[in-house]
Coordinates of C-alpha atoms in Angstrom, one line a residue:
M1 CA -42.0 -4.1 19.1
R2 CA -38.0 -2.4 19.3
C3 CA -35.3 -3.6 16.2
R4 CA -31.7 -5.7 17.8
K5 CA -29.8 -4.3 16.5
S6 CA -27.5 -6.6 15.4
K7 CA -24.4 -6.3 16.3
T8 CA -22.6 -5.9 12.7
S9 CA -24.2 -3.4 11.6
S10 CA -22.1 -0.8 11.9
L11 CA -19.1 -3.0 10.3
P12 CA -18.5 -2.4 6.4
L13 CA -19.8 -5.7 5.0
S14 CA -16.4 -6.5 4.1
L15 CA -16.0 -6.8 7.9
V16 CA -19.1 -8.8 8.1
D17 CA -17.7 -11.7 7.0
L18 CA -14.6 -11.6 9.0
Y19 CA -16.3 -11.4 11.9
R20 CA -18.7 -14.2 11.0
E21 CA -15.5 -16.2 11.0
L22 CA -13.8 -15.6 13.8
K23 CA -17.0 -15.6 16.4
K24 CA -17.0 -19.1 15.1
K25 CA -13.0 -19.8 15.5
R26 CA -13.9 -18.8 19.0
K27 CA -16.8 -20.6 19.7
K28 CA -14.0 -23.8 18.8
E29 CA -13.1 -26.2 21.4
A30 CA -8.6 -25.7 21.5
T31 CA -7.1 -28.9 20.6
T32 CA -3.2 -30.0 21.2
I33 CA -1.5 -30.3 17.6
S34 CA 1.7 -32.0 17.3
E35 CA 4.2 -31.8 14.6
R36 CA 3.2 -35.3 13.9
D37 CA -0.3 -34.2 12.6
L38 CA 2.0 -32.4 9.8
T39 CA 3.4 -34.4 6.7
A40 CA 7.0 -34.6 6.4
K41 CA 7.2 -31.3 3.7
E42 CA 5.0 -29.3 5.8
Q43 CA 7.1 -30.7 9.1
Q44 CA 10.1 -29.3 6.8
L45 CA 8.8 -25.8 5.8
I46 CA 7.8 -25.3 9.3
R47 CA 11.7 -26.0 10.5
R48 CA 13.2 -24.1 7.6
I49 CA 10.9 -20.8 8.2
Q50 CA 11.9 -21.3 12.1
A51 CA 15.5 -21.0 11.4
M52 CA 15.5 -18.2 8.7
T53 CA 13.3 -16.3 12.0
A54 CA 15.5 -16.4 15.1
E55 CA 18.7 -16.2 12.1
Q56 CA 17.3 -12.7 11.2
N57 CA 15.8 -12.2 15.0
E58 CA 19.2 -11.8 15.8
N59 CA 19.5 -7.6 17.4
N60 CA 17.5 -4.7 16.3
V61 CA 19.1 -3.9 12.7
T62 CA 18.9 -7.0 11.3
R63 CA 15.6 -7.4 12.6
T64 CA 14.5 -4.0 10.9
T65 CA 16.7 -4.6 8.0
A66 CA 14.9 -7.7 7.5
Y67 CA 11.0 -5.7 7.3
L68 CA 12.4 -3.4 5.3
D69 CA 13.4 -6.5 2.5
F70 CA 10.4 -8.0 2.5
Y71 CA 9.1 -5.8 1.9
L72 CA 10.4 -4.3 -0.6
R73 CA 9.6 -7.6 -2.1
H74 CA 5.9 -7.6 -1.1
R75 CA 4.9 -3.5 -1.4
E76 CA 1.2 -5.3 -0.3
I77 CA 1.8 -6.0 2.8
H78 CA 1.8 -2.4 3.8
W79 CA 2.9 -4.0 8.2
A80 CA 6.1 -4.7 6.9
F81 CA 7.1 -1.4 5.8
L82 CA 5.2 0.7 8.9
G83 CA 7.3 -2.3 11.5
H84 CA 10.5 -1.3 9.6
M85 CA 9.9 2.2 10.3
V86 CA 8.4 1.1 14.3
S87 CA 11.8 -0.9 14.7
R88 CA 13.5 1.8 14.3
N89 CA 12.4 3.9 16.4
G90 CA 12.5 0.8 18.1
G91 CA 16.4 1.2 17.9
W92 CA 16.9 4.7 19.1
N93 CA 14.7 4.3 21.9
M94 CA 17.9 1.4 22.7
T95 CA 20.7 3.5 22.0
D96 CA 19.7 6.3 23.9
L97 CA 20.2 5.0 27.1
K98 CA 24.0 4.5 26.6
G99 CA 23.5 8.2 24.9
E100 CA 24.3 11.3 26.2
L101 CA 21.3 13.2 27.4
L102 CA 19.9 9.0 29.3
M103 CA 23.1 8.2 30.0
R104 CA 22.6 11.3 33.1
L105 CA 19.6 11.0 33.5
L106 CA 19.3 6.9 34.2
S107 CA 20.8 4.8 36.6
E108 CA 23.1 1.8 35.2
D109 CA 20.7 -0.2 36.8
D110 CA 17.5 1.6 35.3
R111 CA 19.4 1.8 31.4
Q112 CA 19.6 -1.9 32.3
S113 CA 16.2 -2.6 32.8
F114 CA 15.1 -0.1 30.0
F115 CA 16.8 -2.2 27.6
A116 CA 16.2 -5.4 28.5
F117 CA 12.3 -4.2 28.2
L118 CA 12.6 -2.5 24.4
E119 CA 15.0 -6.0 23.0
R120 CA 12.2 -8.6 24.8
G121 CA 9.7 -6.7 22.5
N122 CA 11.1 -5.9 19.8
W123 CA 12.5 -9.6 19.1
L124 CA 9.0 -10.9 20.4
I125 CA 7.5 -8.7 17.8
F126 CA 9.8 -10.4 15.7
Q127 CA 9.0 -14.0 16.1
D128 CA 5.5 -13.5 16.3
I129 CA 5.1 -12.3 12.4
Y130 CA 8.1 -12.2 10.4
P131 CA 7.2 -16.1 10.2
Q132 CA 4.0 -15.4 9.6
F133 CA 5.5 -13.2 6.3
L134 CA 7.9 -16.1 5.6
L135 CA 4.9 -18.7 4.9
Y136 CA 2.6 -15.7 2.4
E137 CA 5.6 -16.0 0.5
E138 CA 6.4 -19.2 0.2
S139 CA 1.9 -19.9 0.1
K140 CA 2.8 -16.9 -2.9
K141 CA 5.1 -19.3 -4.2
R142 CA 3.9 -21.7 -4.4
G143 CA -0.2 -20.5 -5.5
E144 CA -1.7 -22.0 -2.7
P145 CA -1.9 -20.5 0.9
L146 CA -0.3 -22.3 3.9
F147 CA -2.2 -20.5 6.2
Y148 CA -3.5 -23.3 8.0
L149 CA -0.1 -24.4 9.1
L150 CA 0.4 -20.8 11.2
P151 CA -1.0 -22.7 14.9
W152 CA 2.4 -25.0 14.3
L153 CA 4.1 -21.8 14.3
G154 CA 2.3 -20.2 17.8
V155 CA 0.4 -17.4 15.7
S156 CA -3.1 -16.3 17.4
T157 CA -6.1 -18.5 15.9
F158 CA -6.8 -13.9 14.9
M159 CA -4.3 -14.3 12.3
E160 CA -4.7 -17.4 10.7
T161 CA -8.6 -16.3 10.1
V162 CA -6.9 -13.1 9.1
W163 CA -4.4 -14.3 6.7
H164 CA -6.7 -16.7 5.1
H165 CA -9.5 -13.4 4.0
F166 CA -6.5 -11.5 2.7
W167 CA -6.0 -14.0 0.4
R168 CA -9.3 -13.9 -1.1
H169 CA -10.0 -10.3 -1.2
G170 CA -6.2 -8.7 -1.1
D171 CA -7.4 -6.1 1.0
P172 CA -3.7 -4.8 2.6
Y173 CA -5.3 -1.6 5.2
T174 CA -7.6 -4.8 7.1
L175 CA -4.3 -6.8 6.9
A176 CA -2.3 -3.9 8.5
I177 CA -4.1 -3.0 11.2
A178 CA -5.2 -6.9 11.9
L179 CA -1.6 -7.1 12.3
V180 CA -1.6 -3.9 14.2
V181 CA -4.0 -5.7 17.1
N182 CA -2.3 -8.4 16.7
E183 CA 1.9 -7.7 17.8
Q184 CA 0.0 -4.9 20.1
S185 CA -2.1 -8.0 21.9
Y186 CA 0.7 -10.7 21.8
L187 CA 2.7 -8.2 24.1
E188 CA 0.0 -7.4 26.1
S189 CA 0.3 -10.4 28.8
R190 CA 4.5 -11.2 27.7
V191 CA 5.5 -7.4 28.4
I192 CA 3.3 -4.6 29.3
Q193 CA 2.1 -6.5 32.2
H194 CA 4.0 -9.1 32.8
P195 CA 5.3 -8.5 36.6
A196 CA 9.4 -8.5 35.9
F197 CA 9.3 -5.0 33.9
R198 CA 5.9 -3.4 35.8
Q199 CA 8.6 -3.4 38.7
T200 CA 11.0 -2.0 37.2
V201 CA 9.8 0.1 34.3
F202 CA 6.7 1.6 34.7
Q203 CA 6.8 2.0 38.3
T204 CA 10.2 3.2 38.9
L205 CA 10.4 7.1 38.7
E206 CA 12.3 6.9 35.7
F207 CA 9.3 5.6 33.4
K208 CA 6.5 8.9 34.5
L209 CA 9.2 10.5 33.7
Q210 CA 10.1 10.0 30.6
E211 CA 6.0 10.3 30.1
L212 CA 6.4 13.8 32.0
L213 CA 8.7 14.6 29.4
C214 CA 6.9 13.1 26.3
F215 CA 9.3 10.2 24.9
N216 CA 7.2 8.8 23.2
H217 CA 7.3 10.4 19.9
I218 CA 8.2 7.6 16.9
L219 CA 9.7 9.4 14.7
F220 CA 9.1 8.6 10.9
P221 CA 12.3 10.5 8.3
H222 CA 11.4 10.9 4.7
D223 CA 13.0 12.7 1.7
D224 CA 13.1 16.5 1.2
G225 CA 13.1 16.2 -2.1
R226 CA 15.9 18.6 -1.7
G227 CA 18.8 15.8 -0.7
G228 CA 17.8 15.7 2.9
T229 CA 16.0 14.8 5.6
A230 CA 11.9 15.7 6.8
L231 CA 10.2 14.3 10.0
I232 CA 6.6 13.5 11.0
G233 CA 5.0 11.1 13.0
Q234 CA 2.9 10.6 16.7
T235 CA 3.0 10.4 20.1
L236 CA 2.2 8.7 23.1
H237 CA 1.0 9.1 26.1
E238 CA -0.4 5.8 27.3
F239 CA 1.7 3.3 26.7
E240 CA 0.7 1.2 28.6
S241 CA -2.9 1.5 27.2
L242 CA -3.1 -1.4 25.1
H243 CA -6.5 0.8 23.2
E244 CA -4.1 3.6 23.0
R245 CA -1.4 1.5 21.4
I246 CA -3.5 0.2 18.9
L247 CA -5.2 3.7 17.6
L248 CA -1.6 5.1 17.7
G249 CA -0.8 2.6 15.3
K250 CA -3.8 2.9 13.2
R251 CA -2.9 6.6 13.4
L252 CA 0.9 6.1 12.2
Y253 CA -0.1 3.6 9.5
S254 CA -2.3 6.7 8.4
I255 CA 1.3 8.7 8.2
L256 CA 3.0 6.8 6.4
F257 CA 0.1 4.5 4.0
D258 CA -2.4 7.4 3.3
D259 CA -0.1 9.8 0.8
E260 CA 1.6 8.0 -1.9
E261 CA 4.0 10.6 -2.2
T262 CA 4.3 10.6 1.3
L263 CA 5.1 6.9 1.3
E264 CA 7.7 6.8 -1.7
N265 CA 9.3 10.2 -0.4
A266 CA 9.8 7.3 3.6
V267 CA 10.9 4.1 1.3
R268 CA 13.3 6.4 -0.5
W269 CA 15.1 7.6 2.3
A270 CA 15.1 3.9 4.5
V271 CA 16.6 2.0 1.0
R272 CA 19.8 4.8 1.1
H273 CA 19.6 5.0 5.1
P274 CA 20.8 1.3 6.3
H275 CA 19.5 1.4 9.3
T276 CA 22.8 1.4 13.3
G277 CA 20.9 2.5 16.2
S278 CA 22.2 6.3 16.6
R279 CA 19.8 9.2 15.0
K280 CA 22.5 10.5 13.0
D281 CA 20.9 8.3 10.5
Y282 CA 18.3 10.9 10.3
W283 CA 19.9 14.6 12.4
P284 CA 23.5 14.3 11.6
Q285 CA 23.3 18.0 11.9
L286 CA 22.0 17.3 15.7
F287 CA 23.7 14.3 16.6
N288 CA 27.2 11.8 15.8
D289 CA 27.8 8.4 16.4
V290 CA 31.3 9.5 17.9
C291 CA 31.4 11.6 21.6
E292 CA 32.0 14.7 21.0
S293 CA 32.3 16.0 24.3
F294 CA 34.0 15.2 27.5
P295 CA 32.3 12.9 29.9
R296 CA 32.6 14.4 33.5
E297 CA 33.0 18.5 32.3
P298 CA 29.1 19.6 33.0
Y299 CA 26.6 19.6 31.1
R300 CA 25.6 22.9 29.1
R301 CA 22.5 23.8 27.2
R302 CA 23.1 22.9 23.4
I303 CA 20.2 23.4 21.2
R304 CA 18.1 25.7 19.9
D305 CA 15.6 25.5 17.6
C306 CA 16.0 21.9 16.6
R307 CA 19.9 23.1 16.3
I308 CA 23.1 22.7 17.6
V309 CA 24.2 26.5 18.7
P310 CA 27.7 27.0 17.4
G311 CA 31.2 26.1 18.9
A312 CA 28.9 23.0 20.7
P313 CA 29.3 19.5 20.2
R314 CA 26.6 17.5 19.0
L315 CA 24.9 15.3 21.0
Y316 CA 26.0 11.1 20.7
S317 CA 24.1 8.7 19.8
P318 CA 26.6 5.7 19.5
Q319 CA 25.2 2.5 17.0
L320 CA 23.2 -0.2 18.5
R321 CA 26.5 -2.8 17.9
H322 CA 28.5 -0.6 19.7
A323 CA 26.1 0.0 22.6
W324 CA 24.3 -3.3 23.5
K325 CA 25.0 -7.1 23.2
N326 CA 23.1 -8.8 21.2
V327 CA 20.4 -10.4 23.9
V328 CA 20.0 -14.5 24.2
H329 CA 16.1 -14.6 24.8
E330 CA 14.1 -17.1 26.8
A331 CA 11.4 -19.1 25.4
V332 CA 7.8 -17.3 24.4
E333 CA 5.4 -17.7 26.9
P334 CA 2.4 -19.6 25.4
G335 CA -1.3 -19.1 24.5
D336 CA -3.8 -17.1 22.5
W337 CA -4.5 -13.9 23.3
F338 CA -7.8 -13.6 21.3
T339 CA -11.4 -14.4 22.8
D340 CA -13.4 -11.5 21.5
P341 CA -14.0 -11.2 18.1
H342 CA -15.3 -7.4 18.5
V343 CA -11.2 -6.6 17.6
V344 CA -12.6 -6.5 14.1
R345 CA -13.6 -3.1 15.0
Y346 CA -10.4 -1.7 15.0
L347 CA -10.0 -2.5 11.2
V348 CA -13.1 0.3 10.1
K349 CA -10.8 2.4 8.8
P350 CA -11.5 6.4 10.0
E351 CA -12.6 9.1 8.2
R352 CA -9.9 11.6 9.1
P353 CA -6.9 12.2 8.1
T354 CA -3.8 12.6 11.1
N355 CA -1.1 15.0 10.9
G356 CA 1.9 14.1 11.9
E357 CA 3.1 17.5 12.5
I358 CA 6.4 15.9 15.1
V359 CA 9.3 17.6 14.7
D360 CA 8.3 20.7 17.4
A361 CA 7.7 18.6 20.0
Y362 CA 10.2 16.4 20.0
C363 CA 12.6 19.4 19.9
E364 CA 11.2 20.6 22.6
T365 CA 11.5 17.1 24.7
L366 CA 14.7 17.6 23.6
E367 CA 15.7 20.6 25.9
K368 CA 13.4 19.3 28.5
M369 CA 15.2 17.3 28.8
E370 CA 18.6 19.3 28.9
L371 CA 16.9 21.0 31.3
A372 CA 16.8 18.2 33.5
I373 CA 20.3 17.2 33.5
I374 CA 21.5 20.6 34.3
A375 CA 19.0 20.2 36.8
K376 CA 20.0 17.0 38.9
H377 CA 23.8 18.3 38.3
A378 CA 22.8 21.5 40.4
F379 CA 20.3 19.1 43.2
F380 CA 23.2 16.5 44.1
H381 CA 25.6 19.4 44.0
A382 CA 23.8 22.0 46.7
R383 CA 23.3 19.2 48.9

């Protein structure tokens, strides 16, 4: 008789208990929760966390800053710094839509649609994850776990279970990757599969153009040790794939946290360079937040080997506050994404380190976009 392989046999022992807890939670019937089930002090804490979250969730700059501030207070919460660095990229993508290259490639309607897509995702992640951070902070202050309150903050059963596991075992990697899984799963139905965004973003020629040009680079600036800035990062080619986005999150974590020196250089850079949304923050030789060119002039190539051609103006990359107004968002769609405890397999740490080389690919993308602008100009003038 052949022995049947256990479903947990491929998991490290540290994750077996978590898997079993998640399996129990999945079997429990969903119950309606009400603030009336809480004490007056618990209700007060929930409202305070919600108010603090709303205050910091004003725009990409306030969110990005809040992540870094929290990480500096609680260095064991690795996702806070990973989230800070990824959120910087969200801001740069937002201002790119009002920057020199995409202004010439995309229509006004398309740029508005892309911004709405980026802003909604950035806002949703913050309103889900920041209350978790504040509840953890309060738990540390009181010396007791308060994670049983997470359902009243709209947080998934998955994360309630993981936070309890982290409180007992203190494994920062497991918590960080669980948060990656949670946030990407949380976005899946609310943004990626949302009918409005599928019609206005994913089905447009321009989104395919961005994928063709590999304009999905995630850049992590860090102190190069000589007073300058170096870049590491990764590229995502299948944005619509939940699986690929989770794997990207794991690779980005590896780039930042596998090497202590790289991490400290990145933290030092982040503290010294407050986030504005302009790519000038990390590459002032190539970008400026003041427009140096004349908008009506035909575009001429300016970038060669990651440098501005001598005498050519730098690329315009505005600060977020000058590019976009704050958005008032619709309420979050209810529902818990968690249905399958096997997602715990994403929490297994890969054995191979991740290569963070990104500069050449990113510079090549900028040059391709310049060629696309020139080709578009030539096409319309030849008609």
